[in-house]
Coordinates of C-alpha atoms in Angstrom, one line a residue:
X1 CA -42.7 7.1 -21.3
X2 CA -46.4 7.6 -21.6
X3 CA -48.5 4.4 -21.4
X4 CA -52.1 4.3 -22.7
X5 CA -54.6 1.4 -22.3
X6 CA -54.6 0.5 -26.0
X7 CA -50.8 0.1 -26.3
X8 CA -49.6 -3.3 -27.2
X9 CA -47.0 -5.2 -25.3
X10 CA -44.6 -4.6 -28.2
X11 CA -45.2 -0.9 -28.1
X12 CA -44.6 -0.7 -24.4
X13 CA -41.4 -2.7 -24.7
X14 CA -40.2 -0.4 -27.6
X15 CA -41.1 2.7 -25.5
X16 CA -39.1 1.4 -22.6
X17 CA -36.2 0.4 -24.9
X18 CA -36.1 3.9 -26.4
X19 CA -36.1 5.7 -23.0
X20 CA -33.6 3.3 -21.5
X21 CA -31.3 3.9 -24.5
X22 CA -31.5 7.7 -23.8
X23 CA -30.7 7.1 -20.1
X24 CA -27.6 5.0 -21.0
X25 CA -26.4 7.6 -23.5
X26 CA -26.7 10.3 -20.9
X27 CA -24.9 8.3 -18.2
X28 CA -22.3 6.6 -20.3
X29 CA -21.4 9.3 -22.8
X30 CA -22.9 12.8 -22.2
X31 CA -22.0 12.9 -18.4
X32 CA -18.3 12.8 -19.3
X33 CA -18.7 16.2 -21.0
X34 CA -20.8 18.0 -18.4
X35 CA -19.5 21.5 -17.5
X36 CA -17.7 22.0 -14.2
X37 CA -20.4 24.3 -12.9
X38 CA -23.0 21.6 -13.7
X39 CA -21.2 18.3 -13.1
X40 CA -24.4 16.3 -12.7
X41 CA -26.4 17.8 -15.5
X42 CA -26.6 14.6 -17.6
X43 CA -27.3 12.5 -14.5
X44 CA -30.2 14.7 -13.5
X45 CA -31.7 14.5 -17.1
X46 CA -31.3 10.7 -16.9
X47 CA -33.0 10.6 -13.5
X48 CA -35.9 12.6 -14.9
X49 CA -36.5 10.0 -17.6
X50 CA -36.1 7.2 -15.1
X51 CA -38.7 8.7 -12.8
X52 CA -41.1 9.0 -15.6
X53 CA -40.5 5.3 -16.4
X54 CA -40.9 4.5 -12.7
X55 CA -44.4 6.1 -12.7
X56 CA -45.5 4.4 -16.0
X57 CA -44.4 0.8 -15.4
X58 CA -46.9 0.1 -12.6
X59 CA -49.6 1.2 -15.0
X60 CA -48.5 -1.4 -17.4
X61 CA -48.7 -4.0 -14.7
X62 CA -52.3 -3.0 -14.0
X63 CA -53.5 -2.5 -17.5
X64 CA -52.0 -5.5 -19.3
X65 CA -53.4 -9.0 -19.3
X66 CA -51.1 -11.7 -17.8
X67 CA -50.1 -13.2 -21.1
X68 CA -49.1 -9.8 -22.6
X69 CA -45.9 -9.0 -20.6
X70 CA -44.6 -11.5 -18.1
X71 CA -44.6 -10.2 -14.5
X72 CA -41.0 -11.3 -13.9
X73 CA -40.0 -9.4 -17.0
X74 CA -41.9 -6.3 -15.7
X75 CA -40.3 -6.6 -12.3
X76 CA -36.9 -6.9 -14.0
X77 CA -37.6 -3.7 -16.0
X78 CA -38.8 -1.9 -12.8
X79 CA -35.8 -3.2 -10.9
X80 CA -33.4 -1.8 -13.5
X81 CA -35.1 1.6 -13.3
X82 CA -34.9 1.6 -9.5
X83 CA -31.2 0.5 -9.5
X84 CA -30.2 3.3 -11.9
X85 CA -32.1 5.9 -9.9
X86 CA -30.4 4.6 -6.7
X87 CA -27.0 4.8 -8.4
X88 CA -27.6 8.4 -9.6
X89 CA -28.8 9.4 -6.1
X90 CA -25.6 7.9 -4.6
X91 CA -23.4 9.7 -7.2
X92 CA -25.1 13.0 -6.6
X93 CA -24.8 12.5 -2.8
X94 CA -28.4 12.1 -2.1
X95 CA -27.7 9.0 0.1
X96 CA -31.0 8.7 2.0
X97 CA -32.9 8.8 -1.3
X98 CA -30.5 6.3 -2.7
X99 CA -31.0 3.9 0.2
X100 CA -34.8 4.1 0.0
X101 CA -34.8 3.4 -3.8
X102 CA -32.4 0.5 -3.6
X103 CA -34.3 -1.1 -0.7
X104 CA -37.5 -0.8 -2.8
X105 CA -35.7 -2.5 -5.6
X106 CA -34.5 -5.3 -3.2
X107 CA -38.1 -5.9 -2.0
X108 CA -39.4 -6.0 -5.5
X109 CA -36.8 -8.4 -6.9
X110 CA -36.2 -10.7 -4.0
X111 CA -39.2 -13.0 -4.6
X112 CA -37.8 -13.9 -8.0
X113 CA -34.1 -13.6 -7.0
X114 CA -32.9 -16.6 -8.9
X115 CA -34.8 -15.9 -12.1
X116 CA -32.4 -15.2 -15.1
X117 CA -34.1 -11.9 -15.8
X118 CA -33.6 -10.7 -12.2
X119 CA -30.4 -12.1 -10.8
X120 CA -27.8 -9.7 -12.1
X121 CA -29.9 -6.6 -11.3
X122 CA -30.4 -7.8 -7.7
X123 CA -26.7 -8.6 -7.3
X124 CA -26.0 -5.0 -8.4
X125 CA -28.6 -3.7 -5.9
X126 CA -26.9 -5.6 -3.1
X127 CA -23.5 -4.3 -4.2
X128 CA -24.6 -0.7 -4.1
X129 CA -26.3 -1.1 -0.8
X130 CA -23.0 -2.5 0.4
X131 CA -21.1 0.5 -0.9
X132 CA -23.6 2.9 0.6
X133 CA -23.3 1.4 4.1
X134 CA -19.6 1.0 3.9
X135 CA -19.2 4.7 3.0
X136 CA -21.3 5.5 6.1
X137 CA -18.8 3.5 8.2
X138 CA -21.3 0.8 8.9
X139 CA -19.1 -2.1 7.7
X140 CA -21.1 -5.0 9.3
X141 CA -24.3 -3.7 7.6
X142 CA -22.3 -3.4 4.3
X143 CA -21.0 -6.9 4.8
X144 CA -24.6 -8.3 5.2
X145 CA -25.6 -7.0 1.8
X146 CA -22.4 -8.1 0.1
X147 CA -22.7 -11.6 1.5
X148 CA -26.3 -11.7 0.2
X149 CA -24.9 -10.8 -3.3
X150 CA -22.2 -13.5 -3.0
X151 CA -24.7 -16.1 -1.9
X152 CA -27.2 -15.2 -4.6
X153 CA -24.5 -15.6 -7.3
X154 CA -23.5 -19.0 -6.0
X155 CA -27.1 -20.2 -5.6
X156 CA -27.9 -19.1 -9.2
X157 CA -24.8 -20.8 -10.6
X158 CA -26.1 -24.1 -9.0
X159 CA -29.3 -23.8 -11.0
X160 CA -27.3 -24.0 -14.3
X161 CA -29.5 -21.3 -15.8
X162 CA -28.1 -18.5 -17.9
X163 CA -28.5 -14.9 -16.8
X164 CA -30.4 -12.5 -19.0
X165 CA -29.4 -8.9 -19.4
X166 CA -32.1 -6.1 -19.5
X167 CA -31.1 -5.5 -23.1
X168 CA -32.0 -9.1 -23.9
X169 CA -35.3 -8.8 -22.1
X170 CA -36.4 -5.7 -24.0
X171 CA -35.0 -6.9 -27.3
X172 CA -36.6 -10.4 -27.0
X173 CA -33.2 -11.8 -27.9
X174 CA -33.0 -15.5 -27.9
X175 CA -29.6 -16.5 -26.6
X176 CA -27.3 -15.0 -24.0
X177 CA -24.2 -13.5 -25.6
X178 CA -20.7 -13.9 -24.2
X179 CA -20.7 -10.2 -23.2
X180 CA -23.9 -10.7 -21.2
X181 CA -22.4 -13.6 -19.3
X182 CA -19.2 -11.6 -18.6
X183 CA -21.3 -8.7 -17.2
X184 CA -22.9 -11.2 -14.8
X185 CA -19.4 -12.5 -13.7
X186 CA -18.2 -8.9 -13.5
X187 CA -21.0 -8.1 -11.0
X188 CA -19.7 -11.0 -8.8
X189 CA -16.1 -9.8 -9.1
X190 CA -17.2 -6.4 -7.9
X191 CA -19.0 -8.1 -4.9
X192 CA -15.7 -9.8 -3.9
X193 CA -13.8 -6.5 -4.4
X194 CA -16.2 -4.6 -2.1
X195 CA -16.0 -7.5 0.4
X196 CA -12.2 -7.1 0.4
X197 CA -12.6 -3.4 1.2
X198 CA -15.1 -4.1 4.0
X199 CA -13.0 -6.8 5.6
X200 CA -10.0 -4.4 5.5
X201 CA -12.1 -1.8 7.3
X202 CA -13.1 -4.4 9.8
X203 CA -9.3 -5.1 10.5
X204 CA -9.7 -8.6 9.1
X205 CA -6.7 -8.0 6.9
X206 CA -5.8 -11.5 5.9
X207 CA -9.3 -12.2 4.7
X208 CA -9.4 -8.9 2.9
X209 CA -6.1 -9.7 1.2
X210 CA -7.4 -13.1 0.0
X211 CA -10.6 -11.4 -1.4
X212 CA -8.4 -8.9 -3.2
X213 CA -6.4 -11.8 -4.7
X214 CA -9.6 -13.6 -5.8
X215 CA -10.7 -10.3 -7.5
X216 CA -7.4 -10.2 -9.4
X217 CA -7.6 -13.9 -10.3
X218 CA -11.2 -13.5 -11.7
X219 CA -10.1 -10.4 -13.7
X220 CA -7.5 -12.6 -15.4
X221 CA -9.8 -15.5 -15.8
X222 CA -12.4 -13.4 -17.7
X223 CA -9.9 -11.0 -19.4
X224 CA -11.6 -8.2 -17.6
X225 CA -8.7 -5.9 -16.6
X226 CA -6.6 -3.0 -17.7
X227 CA -3.0 -4.2 -17.6
X228 CA -1.4 -1.2 -15.8
X229 CA -4.1 -1.2 -13.1
X230 CA -4.0 -5.0 -12.6
X231 CA -0.2 -5.0 -12.3
X232 CA -0.2 -2.2 -9.8
X233 CA -2.9 -3.8 -7.7
X234 CA -1.1 -7.1 -7.7
X235 CA 2.2 -5.5 -6.7
X236 CA 0.5 -3.5 -4.0
X237 CA -1.1 -6.6 -2.6
X238 CA 2.2 -8.3 -2.6
X239 CA 3.5 -5.8 0.0
X240 CA 0.9 -6.9 2.5
X241 CA 1.9 -10.5 2.2
X242 CA 5.6 -9.6 2.5
X243 CA 5.0 -7.7 5.6
X244 CA 3.4 -10.8 7.1
X245 CA 6.4 -13.0 6.1
X246 CA 4.3 -14.5 3.3
X247 CA 7.2 -14.2 0.8
X248 CA 5.8 -17.2 -1.2
X249 CA 2.6 -15.3 -2.0
X250 CA 4.3 -11.9 -2.3
X251 CA 6.8 -13.1 -4.8
X252 CA 4.1 -14.8 -6.9
X253 CA 2.0 -11.6 -7.0
X254 CA 5.0 -9.5 -8.0
X255 CA 6.0 -12.0 -10.6
X256 CA 2.5 -11.9 -12.0
X257 CA 2.6 -8.1 -12.0
X258 CA 5.9 -8.0 -14.0
X259 CA 4.6 -10.7 -16.4
X260 CA 1.5 -8.6 -17.2
X261 CA 3.6 -5.5 -17.6
X262 CA 5.9 -7.4 -20.0
X263 CA 3.0 -8.5 -22.1
X264 CA 1.6 -5.0 -22.1
X265 CA 4.9 -3.6 -23.2
X266 CA 5.0 -6.0 -26.2
X267 CA 1.6 -4.9 -27.2
X268 CA 2.6 -1.2 -27.0
X269 CA 5.8 -1.7 -29.0
X270 CA 3.8 -3.5 -31.7
X271 CA 2.1 -0.2 -32.5
X272 CA 4.2 2.3 -34.4
X273 CA 2.6 5.6 -33.7
X274 CA 3.6 9.1 -32.6
X275 CA 0.1 10.1 -31.7
X276 CA -0.3 11.8 -28.4
X277 CA -2.5 9.1 -26.9
X278 CA 0.0 6.4 -27.7
X279 CA 2.9 8.4 -26.3
X280 CA 0.9 9.0 -23.2
X281 CA 0.4 5.2 -22.8
X282 CA 4.2 4.6 -23.2
X283 CA 4.9 7.2 -20.5
X284 CA 2.3 5.7 -18.2
X285 CA 3.9 2.3 -18.8
X286 CA 7.4 3.7 -17.8
X287 CA 6.0 5.3 -14.7
X288 CA 4.1 2.2 -13.4
X289 CA 6.9 -0.1 -14.3
X290 CA 9.1 2.0 -12.0
X291 CA 6.5 1.6 -9.3
X292 CA 6.5 -2.2 -9.6
X293 CA 10.3 -2.1 -9.6
X294 CA 10.0 -0.3 -6.3
X295 CA 7.7 -3.0 -4.9
X296 CA 10.3 -5.6 -5.9
X297 CA 12.9 -3.7 -4.1
X298 CA 10.7 -3.5 -1.0
X299 CA 10.2 -7.2 -1.2
X300 CA 13.9 -7.7 -1.1
X301 CA 14.3 -5.3 1.8
X302 CA 11.5 -7.0 3.8
X303 CA 13.0 -10.4 3.2
X304 CA 16.4 -9.2 4.4
X305 CA 14.9 -7.5 7.4
X306 CA 12.8 -10.5 8.4
X307 CA 15.8 -12.8 8.0
X308 CA 17.9 -10.5 10.2
X309 CA 15.2 -10.3 12.9
X310 CA 14.8 -14.1 12.8
X311 CA 18.5 -14.7 13.3
X312 CA 18.7 -12.1 16.1
X313 CA 15.5 -13.1 18.0
X314 CA 15.9 -16.9 18.4
X315 CA 18.8 -18.7 16.8
X316 CA 17.6 -21.9 18.4
X317 CA 14.4 -22.0 16.4
X318 CA 15.8 -21.7 12.9
X319 CA 13.9 -24.8 11.9
X320 CA 10.7 -22.7 11.9
X321 CA 11.4 -21.3 8.5
X322 CA 7.8 -20.7 7.3
X323 CA 7.6 -18.1 4.5
X324 CA 4.3 -19.2 2.9
X325 CA 1.9 -18.4 5.9
X326 CA 0.9 -22.0 6.0
X327 CA 1.2 -21.9 9.8
X328 CA -1.8 -19.5 10.0
X329 CA -5.3 -20.7 10.6
X330 CA -7.6 -18.9 8.2
X331 CA -11.3 -18.9 9.1
X332 CA -12.5 -19.4 5.6
X333 CA -16.2 -19.5 6.2
X334 CA -16.9 -18.3 2.6
X335 CA -14.6 -21.0 1.1
X336 CA -12.8 -18.3 -0.9
X337 CA -9.5 -20.2 -1.1
X338 CA -10.3 -23.7 0.2
X339 CA -8.8 -22.7 3.6
X340 CA -5.3 -23.0 2.1
X341 CA -3.4 -19.7 1.8
X342 CA -0.9 -21.4 -0.5
X343 CA -3.6 -21.6 -3.1
X344 CA -2.9 -18.0 -3.9
X345 CA -1.6 -18.3 -7.5
X346 CA -2.5 -17.4 -11.1
X347 CA -2.5 -20.6 -13.1
X348 CA -3.2 -18.6 -16.3
X349 CA 0.3 -17.0 -16.1
X350 CA 3.8 -18.4 -16.4
X351 CA 5.6 -16.3 -13.9
X352 CA 8.7 -18.6 -13.5
X353 CA 11.0 -16.1 -15.3
X354 CA 10.6 -13.6 -12.5
X355 CA 10.1 -16.0 -9.6
X356 CA 13.5 -17.7 -10.4
X357 CA 15.3 -14.4 -10.0
X358 CA 15.0 -14.2 -6.2
X359 CA 14.3 -16.6 -3.3
X360 CA 11.2 -16.7 -1.1
X361 CA 13.0 -18.4 1.8
X362 CA 14.6 -16.8 4.8
X363 CA 18.3 -15.9 4.4
X364 CA 21.0 -17.6 6.6
X365 CA 24.4 -16.9 5.0
X366 CA 26.1 -14.0 3.4
X367 CA 25.8 -15.5 -0.1
X368 CA 22.0 -15.8 0.3
X369 CA 21.8 -12.2 1.4
X370 CA 24.1 -11.0 -1.4
X371 CA 21.9 -12.5 -4.1
X372 CA 18.9 -10.8 -2.7
X373 CA 20.9 -7.6 -2.3
X374 CA 22.0 -7.6 -5.9
X375 CA 18.4 -8.2 -7.0
X376 CA 17.3 -5.3 -4.8
X377 CA 19.9 -3.0 -6.4
X378 CA 18.9 -4.0 -9.9
X379 CA 15.2 -3.1 -9.2
X380 CA 16.2 0.2 -7.5
X381 CA 18.3 1.1 -10.5
X382 CA 15.4 0.4 -12.8
X383 CA 13.2 2.6 -10.7
X384 CA 15.8 5.4 -10.9
X385 CA 15.5 5.3 -14.7
X386 CA 12.2 7.0 -14.2
X387 CA 12.5 8.7 -10.9
X388 CA 15.3 11.2 -11.3
X389 CA 16.6 13.8 -8.8
X390 CA 16.0 16.8 -11.0
X391 CA 12.4 15.9 -11.8
X392 CA 11.0 13.7 -9.1
X393 CA 13.2 14.4 -6.1
X394 CA 11.1 13.0 -3.3
X395 CA 10.9 9.6 -5.0
X396 CA 14.6 9.6 -5.9
X397 CA 15.5 10.4 -2.2
X398 CA 13.4 7.4 -1.0
X399 CA 15.1 5.1 -3.6
X400 CA 18.5 6.2 -2.3
X401 CA 17.4 5.6 1.3
X402 CA 16.3 2.1 0.2
X403 CA 19.6 1.5 -1.4
X404 CA 21.4 2.5 1.8
X405 CA 19.2 0.2 3.8
X406 CA 20.0 -2.7 1.5
X407 CA 23.7 -2.2 2.3
X408 CA 22.9 -2.1 6.0
X409 CA 21.1 -5.4 5.8
X410 CA 23.9 -7.0 3.7
X411 CA 26.5 -5.8 6.3
X412 CA 24.6 -7.7 9.0
X413 CA 25.4 -11.0 7.2
X414 CA 29.0 -10.1 6.5
X415 CA 31.4 -11.5 9.1
X416 CA 34.6 -9.6 8.0
X417 CA 34.8 -6.3 9.9
X418 CA 36.7 -4.5 7.1
X419 CA 34.2 -5.5 4.5
X420 CA 31.3 -4.4 6.8
X421 CA 33.0 -1.0 7.3
X422 CA 33.3 -0.6 3.5
X423 CA 29.6 -1.4 3.0
X424 CA 28.7 1.3 5.5
X425 CA 31.1 3.7 3.8
X426 CA 29.2 3.1 0.6
X427 CA 26.1 4.2 2.5
X428 CA 27.9 7.4 3.7
X429 CA 29.0 8.2 0.1
X430 CA 25.5 7.9 -1.4
X431 CA 23.8 9.8 1.5
X432 CA 26.3 12.6 1.7
X433 CA 26.2 13.1 -2.1
X434 CA 22.4 13.2 -1.9
X435 CA 22.2 15.6 1.0
X436 CA 24.5 18.1 -0.8
X437 CA 22.2 18.1 -3.8
X438 CA 18.9 18.8 -2.1
X439 CA 17.7 22.1 -0.7
X440 CA 16.7 21.9 3.0
X441 CA 14.2 24.7 2.5
X442 CA 12.1 22.5 0.2
X443 CA 13.1 19.1 1.5
X444 CA 13.6 19.6 5.2
X445 CA 11.9 16.4 6.2
X446 CA 14.1 14.4 4.0
X447 CA 17.2 16.2 5.0
X448 CA 16.4 15.4 8.6
X449 CA 16.1 11.7 7.8
X450 CA 19.4 11.8 5.9
X451 CA 21.3 13.6 8.7
X452 CA 20.0 11.2 11.3
X453 CA 20.9 8.2 9.2
X454 CA 24.4 9.6 8.5
X455 CA 24.8 10.0 12.3
X456 CA 23.8 6.3 12.7
X457 CA 26.1 5.1 9.9
X458 CA 29.1 6.9 11.1
X459 CA 28.4 5.4 14.6
X460 CA 28.3 1.9 13.0
X461 CA 31.7 2.4 11.4
X462 CA 33.1 3.9 14.6
X463 CA 32.0 0.8 16.6
X464 CA 33.6 -1.5 14.0
X465 CA 36.9 0.5 14.2
X466 CA 36.9 0.6 18.0
X467 CA 36.2 -3.1 18.2
X468 CA 39.2 -3.7 16.0
X469 CA 41.4 -1.5 18.3
X470 CA 40.1 -3.3 21.4
X471 CA 40.7 -6.7 20.0
X472 CA 44.3 -6.0 18.9
X473 CA 47.1 -6.6 21.3
X474 CA 49.2 -3.9 19.5
X475 CA 49.1 -0.2 20.3
X476 CA 46.8 1.6 17.8
X477 CA 48.6 3.7 15.2
X478 CA 48.2 7.5 15.1
X479 CA 46.2 7.0 11.8
X480 CA 43.8 4.6 13.5
X481 CA 43.3 7.1 16.4
X482 CA 42.8 10.0 14.0
X483 CA 40.2 7.8 12.1
X484 CA 38.3 7.1 15.3
X485 CA 38.1 10.7 16.3
X486 CA 37.1 11.7 12.7
X487 CA 34.2 9.2 12.9
X488 CA 33.1 10.6 16.3
X489 CA 33.1 14.1 14.9
X490 CA 31.2 13.2 11.7
X491 CA 28.6 11.3 13.6
X492 CA 28.1 14.1 16.1
X493 CA 28.1 16.7 13.3
X494 CA 25.2 14.9 11.5
X495 CA 23.2 14.4 14.6
X496 CA 23.7 18.2 15.3
X497 CA 22.4 19.1 11.9
X498 CA 19.4 16.9 12.6
X499 CA 18.7 18.5 16.0
X500 CA 19.3 22.1 14.7
X501 CA 16.6 21.5 12.1
X502 CA 14.1 20.9 14.8
X503 CA 15.2 23.9 17.0
X504 CA 13.8 27.4 16.6
X505 CA 15.8 30.4 15.4
X506 CA 17.1 30.9 19.0
X507 CA 18.5 27.4 19.1
X508 CA 15.8 26.0 21.4
X509 CA 13.8 22.8 21.1
X510 CA 10.0 23.1 21.2
X511 CA 8.7 22.8 24.8
X512 CA 6.8 19.6 23.7
X513 CA 8.2 17.5 20.9
X514 CA 5.9 16.2 18.2
X515 CA 5.3 12.5 18.7
X516 CA 7.1 11.3 15.6
X517 CA 10.4 13.2 16.5
X518 CA 10.6 12.1 20.2
X519 CA 12.5 8.9 19.5
X520 CA 15.0 10.3 17.0
X521 CA 15.7 13.5 19.0
X522 CA 16.3 11.6 22.3
X523 CA 18.3 8.9 20.5
X524 CA 20.4 11.6 18.7
X525 CA 21.3 13.2 22.0
X526 CA 22.1 9.8 23.6
X527 CA 24.4 8.8 20.7
X528 CA 26.1 12.2 20.8
X529 CA 26.7 11.6 24.5
X530 CA 28.3 8.2 23.9
X531 CA 30.3 9.3 20.9
X532 CA 31.7 12.3 22.7
X533 CA 33.1 9.9 25.3
X534 CA 34.5 7.6 22.6
X535 CA 36.9 10.4 21.4
X536 CA 40.5 9.5 22.1
X537 CA 42.5 12.4 23.6
X538 CA 45.9 12.3 25.3
X539 CA 45.6 15.9 26.4
X540 CA 43.6 16.2 29.6
X541 CA 42.0 19.5 28.7
X542 CA 40.7 17.9 25.5
X543 CA 39.5 14.9 27.6
X544 CA 37.7 17.4 29.9
X545 CA 36.1 19.1 26.9
X546 CA 34.9 15.8 25.5
X547 CA 33.3 14.7 28.9
X548 CA 31.6 18.1 29.3
X549 CA 30.1 17.7 25.8
X550 CA 29.0 14.2 26.7
X551 CA 27.4 15.5 29.9
X552 CA 25.5 18.2 28.0
X553 CA 24.0 15.7 25.6
X554 CA 22.9 13.3 28.4
X555 CA 21.5 16.3 30.4
X556 CA 19.5 17.3 27.3
X557 CA 17.8 13.8 27.3
X558 CA 17.0 14.2 31.0
X559 CA 15.6 17.6 30.5
X560 CA 13.4 16.5 27.6
X561 CA 12.0 13.4 29.5
X562 CA 11.5 15.4 32.8
X563 CA 9.3 17.9 31.1
X564 CA 7.5 15.5 28.7
X565 CA 5.8 12.4 30.2
X566 CA 5.2 10.9 26.8
X567 CA 8.9 11.1 26.0
X568 CA 9.9 9.6 29.3
X569 CA 7.4 6.7 28.8
X570 CA 8.6 6.1 25.2
X571 CA 12.3 6.3 25.9
X572 CA 12.5 4.6 29.4
X573 CA 15.8 2.8 28.7
X574 CA 17.6 5.9 27.3
X575 CA 16.1 8.1 30.1
X576 CA 17.4 5.7 32.8
X577 CA 20.9 5.5 31.3
X578 CA 21.2 9.2 30.8
X579 CA 20.0 10.0 34.4
X580 CA 22.8 7.6 35.6
X581 CA 25.4 9.3 33.4
X582 CA 24.3 12.7 34.5
X583 CA 25.1 11.5 38.1
X584 CA 28.5 9.9 37.2
X585 CA 30.0 12.5 34.8
X586 CA 30.2 15.5 37.1
X587 CA 32.5 13.4 39.3
X588 CA 34.8 12.7 36.4
X589 CA 34.7 16.4 35.3
X590 CA 35.6 17.5 38.9
X591 CA 38.5 15.0 39.0
X592 CA 39.9 16.2 35.7
X593 CA 39.5 19.9 36.6
X594 CA 41.5 19.2 39.8
X595 CA 44.2 17.4 38.0
X596 CA 44.5 20.3 35.5
X597 CA 44.9 22.8 38.3
X598 CA 47.4 20.9 40.3

């Protein structure tokens, strides 16, 4: 862009238009095809053109009479140049240069912030300064810029003016098009999205979640979304609300996600094509539909878990049945949802089809839990249509673990002991079948989890059977005694598999356990100690053997906690119990040994 004194305003504008067109082509099209060894080639070419424009534009300002090119228009043109240089510098990791250029753009544009020619560019400048500082870990600084962008948008909307895009300015177009207006709204949507990320980084998670929701709502409102991405984001956000007992909001977000996916599926099916691109879209749809199904299953599991915890924690306060977070006080200084968290909804969508399938209220009775359980199983089966053991083993394993967990929660609500035992037996069947199919060499972490869970499940069934024997006034049958001993053996066997997977080739545990295995290792030994004592033996030598095995397990806990302060602190209760048992059991052992000798 070379400016001479005798150039007319029209020629200057045309020159800018031509160069800016080249810049956009380089950035929007050519950069996608840059070679791997020169990933920024097109960006650097675009920057070179922009730098030339940057040098030339001040010359225009000095050489032109005031009525030739309006100063606000010139500032808007210069601001656009600076913004694009700043973005390129950011993308090419020249962050200090990017900051300097963006700050220069801010200073240039701020005096005319609410002018239609300037407002969108300045909002984008603020947005990118927010991104820059957020990436540096300076979240408060990032927030300052993003709040400026938000305030500017709101102030401009109050003026009832219509924003002008740079293309309109240089084309002298008369009216703003719908696309130009949408770009302005999109800039604000991005502001809200970046604010959500910043608030999340600042640990203000509820506020972040609400900003994420508003981002999703605006994307729907302005039809500015890609269906798969939108559905995934909505489903992911639902998990946060479910974890906070906000099942009202979580269910709505999931229902919206499934509704958008259903609409997208109809659009895909309307196209009859075997082209690779279309088949790829169908495959992506199947994949992401399975992911949303998993989110629905997690919703059900969290609802069952929260309901169980509520019943166990304080049965006297069951009237406090809030599942919509309306008891929380949200500091909504930005008036993002009117201070009412229940305002989280998508009025543009009819989501009743999916909302009506499952409750958002805490569960009290078995029938309530059964309906949620069946819904959970349905979603897990849908997810397994995509995630199969022979192709996506890790995901399939997690789905099976979720299925087992759903049976565990259902069993909590079941009052009949025999039916509860059968539910746990279903867990045993699915987990044992799975652990046989997977190779511990490749899936050791999952095998450990499965062995440990099997140890727990067999212990659960054992306790149910022992309770039945203890409650009965009749002498237990040989079959019942054999069953109890089998359950003891199976539980210990699986805990043993788990512990052996952590030991070295010499059968020794590490001198210091990794943090995430301390609890399961100590618990496994403690359970083995208890279950060894629960074996029923009429023969005294067998009784002695069982007590000795129990002693060894309790002693293992004591040894671990003695040599590892972290383990002792984390497992205080188990450590205390095992120390006590290590004192008591030698007396029993000595007594039995004496009886056997005499």
